[in-house]
Amino acid sequence: MSQHHPHATGEDRRPHVVIVGGGFAGLWAARAVSSAPVRITLLDRGNHHLFQPLLYQVATAGLSAPNIAAPLRQILRRQKNVTVLLGEVAGISPAEKQVHLADGRTLAFDHLLLASGATHAYFGHDDWAPHAPGLKTLDDALGIRRRILTAFERAEAEDDPAKRDAWLTFAIVGGGPTGVELAGTLAEIARHTLRGEFRRVDPRKARVLLLEAGPRVLASFPESLSEKARAQLQKLGVEVRTGVPVAAIDDEGVQLGDTRIAARTVLWAAGVAASPLARDLGVPLDRAGRVLVEPDLSVPGHPSIFVAGDLASIQCDGKPVPGVAPAAKQMGRHVARSILARLRGATPSAFRYRDFGNLATIGRMAAVVDLHGLKFSGLLAWWFWLAAHVFFLIGFRNRLVVLIDWAQAYWSYQRSARIILGGDRDG
Amino acid sequence: MSQHHPHATGEDRRPHVVIVGGGFAGLWAARAVSSAPVRITLLDRGNHHLFQPLLYQVATAGLSAPNIAAPLRQILRRQKNVTVLLGEVAGISPAEKQVHLADGRTLAFDHLLLASGATHAYFGHDDWAPHAPGLKTLDDALGIRRRILTAFERAEAEDDPAKRDAWLTFAIVGGGPTGVELAGTLAEIARHTLRGEFRRVDPRKARVLLLEAGPRVLASFPESLSEKARAQLQKLGVEVRTGVPVAAIDDEGVQLGDTRIAARTVLWAAGVAASPLARDLGVPLDRAGRVLVEPDLSVPGHPSIFVAGDLASIQCDGKPVPGVAPAAKQMGRHVARSILARLRGATPSAFRYRDFGNLATIGRMAAVVDLHGLKFSGLLAWWFWLAAHVFFLIGFRNRLVVLIDWAQAYWSYQRSARIILGGDRDG
């Protein structure tokens, strides 16, 4: 195992900050120390920062992958104290202050920010994973897009009516924001986008089911907005089933209590689990595997190791900080400030989450918004959601192209990325 | 094996025209019989028509895949006499007038257009294929994009100077239009796009080699334009080597005569071979495996079977018709007219190729154009090439987005699709 020096020429005595993960937490932390006397190494498995809130649009063929992603190197090219490294982290040695990469390299750090996020969790049913893919990365999104588009193709080619119906049945497991977005958009595709393009099947007869084990969809919203969301979903043609957990998933469909649903396309939006790297820290984790951090987001017993974003478990004002993009950005910036405070010999302050509100989109012209008492839904909420998301997309070009795609989708019901890529086209 | 009826409801006595391939030849043939009393089944492996002339832009991260592709169903949705089927053709029985699909289905036809195009040819060196991928499909393009972007990442992570140089060396085999486009664009990426984004390597030091076994690049152009192209390539920083064939390709590089070139990225733009389906027809083929068609583009001895596009070998005015998009469109339309003539009891006319000229792009502001005597190169040729290609792109939205991407690329040197997708990120 060789010691790796990102700045091999000359000895660099600036403290070395290693950031694992180029998501909202990691990237915002890196940006917040742009002028500080530290050298930063940002590690990520992929070469890009992903605007995850719009990932469901890539999965449902409304946007192309590069629309919602930007190369980390490009974003950070002017910030000369950052080195971006593409690499998979295999382990962390907190006591030795080392990060081990899968290719055998080792990075020594003075300060570490672990912001490697979350992945899908199947609640002990990992055998469901191949039948019900989840949505976390661009590759996940392109795989789901392929499944959705291929299902309609298979239905068109199928002679057996029962088999055809199973190809035209889409079950989404999990009624949180991602499940609601996927279900609403799928219903729109079936009812409008594909209309008139098939000769043997009518895509409008496709069934889209949203399966939520709990009593209501969008459980993190006030109950009145959950009701609005349910009504809007039903108006779009989605069958919402709440209160019954999924008992089994296989290649042919879903078992929901006593009911068998024949569905060749099942998508998983039900659960996330923290990145397994959290276990390497040797500190207590919560039930979802997230690190129970100190008020300043450091790891108990390791003042120079911080956790931010979906991997951090913390309460603010008696409520858990949610796993959303604004919280991740705020945590990332706070960790940057904490590290700079430590370097000055000061004590880092406690993290405080500024909750600007909660919004979720449902489908064409439908969304729900909760701005602390100010609650609204429907068309106005949809415009609010659209403006907020386009505004926060990185890069002017992406914003413009996303707006064009959406304007075109809005008027024509067409979707610009209905291209099946890669994989087994017959599967 | 079950007989498949695309129009299962009611008996349809209209003649059944089967088109294999939704490229320029197949799609233009289908469109040309929109109002004819025939029913058409268009078969393709993919769900989209691909604007192949811009495929190199997807491979070099300038455009995203959906920018240059459109779903066949969407293009043809208003043409009610066409059924689009996603499927792989496994074989053809010309005497029985049947097309056999890989999934076991059989389609009976009255008229057949075989327009399944060409694939890469390694001249008996199929073992080179994994080391030197070719560029024919969107999946090919995304794979090449991944290799190019990953090579720079690997160089940044590499400590050994010789290995680092090998990651920064790109060899393109074949000096035809595709090889010239790839080489010119790669040089632009290395010199400009990635500038300032790496901390340990200087992407401007990357070597881009264009290897052509023949005496000059762009052999299908007049010699003066080949010279201009060579000069423009060299100005962009491409090393052009002509007159020496490649002797071997492996994972570490290329053997060029007595010279060994250590290059971790080798791209194949040297040869194409006709689709193997041509062999099923049992008629004479040319050296590249293309069908030697009759003057009306029918297959000798099978007047109801036609071949068009890259799969057809035909001479017009004593010159072979080239494998370019305008020729494929013209052939597709001609086959449509020939089928309609046969249905009327008339004799189809001979195909005549209208050659509007030849153009190739080289890189930023560089191209060559040959319009029968009117030859020009450089910036004016590049604008001409851009206008022609954007004009012929299917769909208003694609044209607009491509223009935005290019305008942005032109002013900023940035490329909008620098996202590594799928595959083994470490490979």
PDB file of C-alpha atoms in Angstrom, chain A residues 71 158 164 170 174 208 233 279 288 328 335 373 399 402:
ATOM      1  CA  PRO A  71     -18.353  17.338 -13.968  1.00  0.00           C
ATOM      2  CA  GLU A 158     -47.315  -9.797 -26.851  1.00  0.00           C
ATOM      3  CA  ARG A 164     -49.804  -8.012 -22.164  1.00  0.00           C
ATOM      4  CA  PHE A 170     -46.355  -0.511 -13.253  1.00  0.00           C
ATOM      5  CA  GLY A 174     -43.068   3.651  -1.530  1.00  0.00           C
ATOM      6  CA  VAL A 208     -49.866   2.706 -12.485  1.00  0.00           C
ATOM      7  CA  LEU A 233     -52.469  11.371  -8.204  1.00  0.00           C
ATOM      8  CA  ARG A 279     -19.494   1.435  10.050  1.00  0.00           C
ATOM      9  CA  ALA A 288     -30.876   3.413   9.208  1.00  0.00           C
ATOM     10  CA  ALA A 328     -27.050  18.606   2.936  1.00  0.00           C
ATOM     11  CA  VAL A 335     -18.480  21.479   8.391  1.00  0.00           C
ATOM     12  CA  GLY A 373     -48.079  27.144   7.707  1.00  0.00           C
ATOM     13  CA  ARG A 399     -31.028  25.553 -16.682  1.00  0.00           C
ATOM     14  CA  VAL A 402     -34.038  21.930 -18.881  1.00  0.00           C
TER      15      VAL A 402
END
